[in-house]
Amino acid sequence: MATLQDFLLEKGYTKIKLHLTRTNHFEIKASINGKKGLFILDTGASNSCVDFAATDRFNLKVKDSNIMAAGAGAINMETKMSKKNKLKIGKWKNDKTVLVLFNLTHVNTALTNHDSKPVDGIIGADILKKGKGIIDYDKKYLYLKLPKSERQQTQ
């Protein structure tokens, strides 16, 4: 019988290693517009987000937004939007990623208070849906489906 990994790789998925933090969050490495960063993988976050402080580092073109963000422990946070960003997670990529920007100080304070590293942002359900994401909690891998054009190049 084939393993989950073998099955998914055969179906055109790529696997990305997840790191479980002391706060019981999965961290994931990704790059935005060619710049590497550290993110929390959050299936409960509807949108992927980046901290205001990382705007310049990721070369984000920012527009005002009248959407107010809410998350664990914080509500009515000011947000901005950035469209058409190049997101790369492992071999998976999307060149039209929309990101919500807001102040992640409260998230990073909680992480560092528990001896975890601060993060640049959050990879949310929007990306998991686009990539047909599957999480193997036991083996600590995220699987994202590569577009057909990418699958042919990697075979």
Coordinates of N, CA and C in Angstrom, one line a residue:
M1 N 0.8 -1.2 0.0 CA 0.0 0.0 0.0 C 0.9 1.3 0.0
A2 N 0.6 2.2 -0.9 CA 1.4 3.4 -1.0 C 1.1 4.3 0.2
T3 N 2.2 5.1 0.6 CA 2.0 6.1 1.7 C 1.3 7.3 1.2
L4 N 0.8 8.1 2.1 CA 0.2 9.4 1.7 C 1.1 10.2 0.9
Q5 N 2.4 10.3 1.3 CA 3.4 11.1 0.6 C 3.5 10.5 -0.9
D6 N 3.7 9.2 -1.1 CA 3.8 8.7 -2.4 C 2.6 9.0 -3.3
F7 N 1.4 8.8 -2.7 CA 0.1 9.0 -3.4 C 0.0 10.5 -3.8
L8 N 0.3 11.4 -2.9 CA 0.2 12.9 -3.3 C 1.3 13.3 -4.3
L9 N 2.5 12.8 -4.1 CA 3.5 13.2 -5.0 C 3.2 12.7 -6.4
E10 N 2.6 11.5 -6.5 CA 2.2 10.9 -7.8 C 1.1 11.8 -8.4
K11 N 0.2 12.4 -7.6 CA -0.9 13.2 -8.0 C -0.5 14.6 -8.4
G12 N 0.8 14.9 -8.3 CA 1.3 16.3 -8.7 C 1.4 17.3 -7.6
Y13 N 1.5 16.8 -6.3 CA 1.7 17.7 -5.2 C 3.2 17.8 -4.9
T14 N 3.5 18.9 -4.2 CA 4.9 19.1 -3.7 C 4.8 19.1 -2.2
K15 N 5.8 18.7 -1.5 CA 5.7 18.7 0.0 C 6.6 19.8 0.5
I16 N 6.1 20.4 1.6 CA 6.9 21.5 2.3 C 6.9 21.1 3.8
K17 N 8.1 21.1 4.3 CA 8.3 20.8 5.8 C 7.7 21.9 6.6
L18 N 7.0 21.4 7.7 CA 6.5 22.3 8.7 C 7.2 22.1 10.0
H19 N 7.4 23.2 10.8 CA 8.0 23.1 12.1 C 7.0 23.5 13.1
L20 N 6.9 22.6 14.1 CA 5.9 22.8 15.2 C 6.6 23.6 16.3
T21 N 6.1 24.8 16.6 CA 6.7 25.7 17.6 C 6.2 25.3 19.0
R22 N 6.8 25.9 20.0 CA 6.5 25.7 21.4 C 5.0 26.2 21.7
T23 N 4.5 27.1 20.8 CA 3.1 27.5 21.0 C 2.1 26.7 20.3
N24 N 2.6 25.5 19.7 CA 1.8 24.6 19.0 C 1.3 25.1 17.7
H25 N 2.0 26.0 17.1 CA 1.7 26.5 15.7 C 2.7 25.9 14.8
F26 N 2.3 25.7 13.5 CA 3.2 25.3 12.5 C 3.8 26.5 11.8
E27 N 5.1 26.5 11.8 CA 5.8 27.6 11.0 C 6.2 27.0 9.6
I28 N 6.2 27.9 8.7 CA 6.5 27.6 7.3 C 7.4 28.6 6.7
K29 N 8.4 28.2 5.9 CA 9.2 29.2 5.2 C 8.6 29.5 3.8
A30 N 8.6 30.7 3.4 CA 8.0 31.1 2.1 C 8.8 32.3 1.7
S31 N 8.6 32.7 0.4 CA 9.2 33.9 -0.1 C 8.1 34.7 -0.8
I32 N 8.2 36.0 -0.6 CA 7.2 36.9 -1.3 C 8.1 37.9 -2.1
N33 N 7.8 38.0 -3.4 CA 8.5 38.8 -4.3 C 10.0 38.6 -4.2
G34 N 10.4 37.3 -4.0 CA 11.8 36.9 -4.0 C 12.5 37.1 -2.7
K35 N 11.8 37.5 -1.6 CA 12.4 37.7 -0.3 C 11.9 36.7 0.7
K36 N 12.8 36.0 1.3 CA 12.4 34.9 2.2 C 11.8 35.4 3.5
G37 N 10.9 34.6 4.1 CA 10.3 35.0 5.4 C 9.8 33.8 6.1
L38 N 9.4 34.0 7.4 CA 8.9 33.0 8.2 C 7.4 33.3 8.5
F39 N 6.6 32.3 8.4 CA 5.2 32.5 8.5 C 4.5 31.4 9.4
I40 N 3.4 31.7 10.0 CA 2.6 30.7 10.7 C 1.6 30.2 9.6
L41 N 1.4 28.9 9.6 CA 0.3 28.3 8.8 C -0.9 28.3 9.7
D42 N -2.0 29.0 9.2 CA -3.2 29.1 10.0 C -4.4 28.8 9.2
T43 N -4.9 27.6 9.3 CA -6.1 27.2 8.6 C -7.3 28.0 8.9
G44 N -7.3 28.7 10.1 CA -8.5 29.5 10.5 C -8.4 30.9 10.0
A45 N -7.3 31.3 9.4 CA -7.2 32.7 8.9 C -7.7 32.7 7.5
S46 N -8.7 33.5 7.2 CA -9.3 33.5 5.9 C -8.4 34.1 4.8
N47 N -7.5 35.0 5.2 CA -6.6 35.6 4.3 C -5.1 35.5 4.8
S48 N -4.2 35.4 3.8 CA -2.8 35.5 4.2 C -2.4 36.9 4.5
C49 N -1.6 37.1 5.5 CA -1.3 38.4 6.0 C 0.2 38.6 6.1
V50 N 0.6 39.9 6.1 CA 2.0 40.2 6.4 C 2.0 41.4 7.3
D51 N 3.0 41.4 8.2 CA 3.1 42.5 9.2 C 3.5 43.8 8.5
F52 N 2.9 44.9 8.9 CA 3.2 46.2 8.4 C 4.8 46.4 8.3
A53 N 5.4 45.9 9.4 CA 6.9 46.1 9.5 C 7.7 45.5 8.3
A54 N 7.1 44.5 7.6 CA 7.8 43.8 6.5 C 7.4 44.4 5.2
T55 N 6.7 45.5 5.1 CA 6.2 46.0 3.8 C 7.4 46.3 2.9
D56 N 8.4 47.0 3.3 CA 9.6 47.3 2.5 C 10.4 46.1 2.1
R57 N 10.6 45.2 3.1 CA 11.4 44.0 2.9 C 10.9 43.2 1.8
F58 N 9.5 43.0 1.7 CA 8.9 42.2 0.7 C 8.5 43.0 -0.6
N59 N 8.9 44.2 -0.7 CA 8.6 45.1 -1.8 C 7.1 45.1 -2.1
L60 N 6.3 45.3 -1.1 CA 4.8 45.3 -1.3 C 4.3 46.7 -1.8
K61 N 3.5 46.7 -2.8 CA 2.8 47.9 -3.2 C 1.5 47.9 -2.4
V62 N 1.3 48.9 -1.6 CA 0.3 48.9 -0.6 C -0.8 49.9 -1.0
K63 N -2.1 49.5 -0.8 CA -3.2 50.3 -0.9 C -4.0 50.3 0.3
D64 N -4.7 51.5 0.6 CA -5.5 51.6 1.7 C -6.7 50.6 1.6
S65 N -7.2 50.2 2.8 CA -8.3 49.2 2.9 C -9.2 49.7 4.0
N66 N -10.5 49.6 3.8 CA -11.4 49.9 4.9 C -11.9 48.7 5.6
I67 N -11.3 47.6 5.3 CA -11.6 46.3 6.1 C -10.8 46.4 7.4
M68 N -11.6 46.0 8.5 CA -10.9 46.0 9.8 C -10.7 44.5 10.1
A69 N -9.5 44.2 10.5 CA -9.1 42.8 10.8 C -9.4 42.4 12.2
A70 N -9.7 41.2 12.4 CA -9.9 40.6 13.8 C -9.2 39.3 13.9
G71 N -8.6 39.0 15.0 CA -7.9 37.8 15.2 C -7.8 37.5 16.7
A72 N -7.1 36.4 17.0 CA -7.0 36.0 18.4 C -6.5 37.2 19.3
G73 N -7.4 37.6 20.1 CA -7.0 38.7 21.1 C -7.0 40.1 20.5
A74 N -7.4 40.3 19.3 CA -7.4 41.7 18.8 C -8.6 41.8 17.8
I75 N -9.2 43.0 17.9 CA -10.3 43.3 16.9 C -10.1 44.7 16.4
N76 N -10.8 45.0 15.3 CA -10.8 46.3 14.7 C -9.4 46.9 14.4
M77 N -8.6 46.0 13.8 CA -7.2 46.5 13.5 C -7.2 47.1 12.1
E78 N -6.5 48.2 11.9 CA -6.4 48.8 10.6 C -5.7 47.8 9.7
T79 N -6.1 47.8 8.4 CA -5.4 46.9 7.4 C -5.1 47.7 6.2
K80 N -4.2 47.2 5.4 CA -3.9 47.7 4.0 C -3.9 46.4 3.2
M81 N -3.9 46.6 1.9 CA -3.9 45.5 0.9 C -2.7 45.6 0.0
S82 N -2.3 44.5 -0.5 CA -1.2 44.5 -1.5 C -1.6 43.3 -2.5
K83 N -1.7 43.7 -3.8 CA -2.1 42.7 -4.8 C -1.0 42.4 -5.7
K84 N -1.2 41.3 -6.4 CA -0.2 40.8 -7.5 C 1.2 40.6 -6.9
N85 N 1.3 39.9 -5.8 CA 2.5 39.5 -5.2 C 2.9 38.1 -5.6
K86 N 4.2 37.9 -5.7 CA 4.7 36.5 -6.1 C 5.0 35.8 -4.8
L87 N 4.2 34.8 -4.5 CA 4.4 33.9 -3.4 C 5.0 32.6 -3.8
K88 N 6.0 32.1 -3.1 CA 6.6 30.8 -3.3 C 6.7 30.1 -2.0
I89 N 6.2 28.9 -2.0 CA 6.3 28.0 -0.9 C 6.8 26.7 -1.4
G90 N 8.0 26.4 -1.1 CA 8.7 25.2 -1.7 C 8.7 25.4 -3.2
K91 N 8.2 24.4 -3.9 CA 8.2 24.5 -5.4 C 6.9 25.1 -5.9
W92 N 5.9 25.3 -5.0 CA 4.6 25.9 -5.4 C 4.7 27.4 -5.4
K93 N 4.1 28.0 -6.5 CA 4.1 29.4 -6.5 C 2.8 30.0 -7.1
N94 N 2.6 31.2 -6.8 CA 1.4 31.9 -7.3 C 1.9 33.4 -7.5
D95 N 1.6 33.9 -8.7 CA 2.1 35.2 -9.0 C 1.1 36.3 -8.9
K96 N -0.1 36.0 -8.4 CA -1.2 37.0 -8.2 C -1.7 36.9 -6.8
T97 N -0.9 36.8 -5.8 CA -1.3 36.7 -4.4 C -1.7 38.0 -3.8
V98 N -2.9 38.0 -3.2 CA -3.3 39.2 -2.5 C -3.0 39.0 -1.0
L99 N -2.4 40.0 -0.4 CA -2.0 40.0 1.0 C -2.7 41.1 1.8
V100 N -3.1 40.8 3.0 CA -3.6 41.8 3.9 C -2.5 42.1 4.8
L101 N -2.3 43.4 5.0 CA -1.2 43.9 5.9 C -1.8 44.5 7.1
F102 N -1.3 44.1 8.3 CA -1.7 44.7 9.5 C -0.6 44.5 10.6
N103 N -0.8 45.1 11.7 CA 0.2 45.1 12.8 C 0.1 43.7 13.5
L104 N 1.2 43.0 13.4 CA 1.3 41.7 14.0 C 2.1 41.7 15.3
T105 N 2.2 42.9 15.9 CA 3.0 43.0 17.2 C 2.4 42.1 18.2
H106 N 1.1 42.0 18.4 CA 0.5 41.2 19.4 C 0.8 39.7 19.2
V107 N 0.8 39.3 17.9 CA 1.1 37.9 17.6 C 2.6 37.6 17.9
N108 N 3.5 38.5 17.5 CA 4.9 38.2 17.7 C 5.3 38.4 19.2
T109 N 4.6 39.2 19.9 CA 4.8 39.3 21.4 C 4.5 38.0 22.1
A110 N 3.3 37.4 21.7 CA 2.9 36.1 22.2 C 3.9 35.0 21.9
L111 N 4.4 35.0 20.6 CA 5.3 34.0 20.2 C 6.7 34.1 21.0
T112 N 7.2 35.3 21.1 CA 8.5 35.5 21.7 C 8.4 35.3 23.2
N113 N 7.2 35.5 23.8 CA 7.0 35.3 25.2 C 7.1 33.8 25.5
H114 N 6.9 33.0 24.5 CA 6.9 31.5 24.7 C 8.2 30.9 24.0
D115 N 9.2 31.7 23.8 CA 10.5 31.3 23.3 C 10.4 30.8 21.8
S116 N 9.4 31.3 21.1 CA 9.3 31.1 19.6 C 9.8 32.3 18.9
K117 N 10.2 32.1 17.6 CA 10.6 33.2 16.8 C 9.5 34.0 16.3
P118 N 9.7 35.4 16.2 CA 8.7 36.2 15.6 C 8.5 35.8 14.1
V119 N 7.3 36.1 13.6 CA 7.0 35.8 12.2 C 6.8 37.0 11.3
D120 N 6.9 36.9 10.0 CA 6.7 38.0 9.1 C 5.2 38.0 8.7
G121 N 4.5 36.9 8.9 CA 3.1 36.9 8.5 C 2.4 35.6 8.7
I122 N 1.3 35.4 8.1 CA 0.4 34.3 8.2 C 0.1 33.7 6.9
I123 N 0.2 32.5 6.6 CA -0.3 31.8 5.4 C -1.7 31.3 5.8
G124 N -2.7 31.7 5.1 CA -4.1 31.4 5.5 C -4.8 30.5 4.5
A125 N -6.1 30.3 4.8 CA -6.9 29.4 4.0 C -7.0 29.8 2.5
D126 N -6.8 31.1 2.2 CA -6.8 31.5 0.8 C -5.8 30.7 0.0
I127 N -4.6 30.6 0.5 CA -3.5 29.9 -0.1 C -3.7 28.4 -0.1
L128 N -4.2 27.9 1.0 CA -4.5 26.5 1.1 C -5.5 26.1 0.1
K129 N -6.5 26.9 -0.1 CA -7.5 26.6 -1.1 C -6.9 26.6 -2.5
K130 N -6.2 27.7 -2.8 CA -5.6 27.8 -4.2 C -4.7 26.6 -4.5
G131 N -3.9 26.2 -3.5 CA -3.0 25.1 -3.7 C -3.5 23.7 -3.4
K132 N -4.9 23.7 -3.1 CA -5.5 22.4 -2.8 C -4.7 21.7 -1.6
G133 N -4.4 22.5 -0.6 CA -3.5 22.1 0.5 C -4.0 20.9 1.3
I134 N -3.1 20.1 1.6 CA -3.3 18.9 2.5 C -2.2 19.0 3.6
I135 N -2.6 18.9 4.8 CA -1.6 18.9 5.9 C -1.5 17.5 6.5
D136 N -0.3 17.0 6.6 CA 0.0 15.7 7.3 C 0.5 16.1 8.7
Y137 N -0.4 16.2 9.6 CA -0.1 16.6 11.0 C 0.9 15.6 11.6
D138 N 0.8 14.4 11.4 CA 1.7 13.4 12.0 C 3.1 13.6 11.5
K139 N 3.3 13.7 10.2 CA 4.7 13.8 9.6 C 5.2 15.2 9.5
K140 N 4.3 16.2 9.8 CA 4.6 17.6 9.7 C 5.0 18.1 8.3
Y141 N 4.1 17.8 7.4 CA 4.3 18.3 6.0 C 3.0 19.0 5.5
L142 N 3.2 20.0 4.7 CA 2.1 20.6 3.9 C 2.3 20.1 2.5
Y143 N 1.3 19.7 1.8 CA 1.3 19.4 0.4 C 0.5 20.4 -0.3
L144 N 1.0 20.9 -1.4 CA 0.3 21.8 -2.3 C 0.4 21.3 -3.7
K145 N -0.7 21.4 -4.4 CA -0.7 20.9 -5.8 C -0.1 21.8 -6.8
L146 N 0.9 21.3 -7.5 CA 1.6 22.1 -8.5 C 0.7 22.3 -9.8
P147 N 0.7 23.5 -10.4 CA 0.0 23.6 -11.7 C 0.6 22.6 -12.7
K148 N -0.2 22.2 -13.7 CA 0.2 21.2 -14.7 C 1.5 21.6 -15.3
S149 N 1.7 22.9 -15.6 CA 2.9 23.3 -16.3 C 4.1 23.1 -15.4
E150 N 4.0 23.2 -14.1 CA 5.1 23.0 -13.2 C 5.4 21.5 -13.0
R151 N 4.3 20.7 -13.0 CA 4.4 19.3 -12.8 C 5.3 18.7 -13.9
Q152 N 5.0 19.1 -15.1 CA 5.7 18.6 -16.3 C 7.2 18.9 -16.2
Q153 N 7.6 20.1 -15.6 CA 9.0 20.5 -15.6 C 9.7 19.7 -14.5
T154 N 9.0 19.2 -13.4 CA 9.7 18.6 -12.3 C 9.8 17.0 -12.5
Q155 N 9.1 16.5 -13.5 CA 9.2 15.0 -13.8 C 10.3 14.6 -14.6

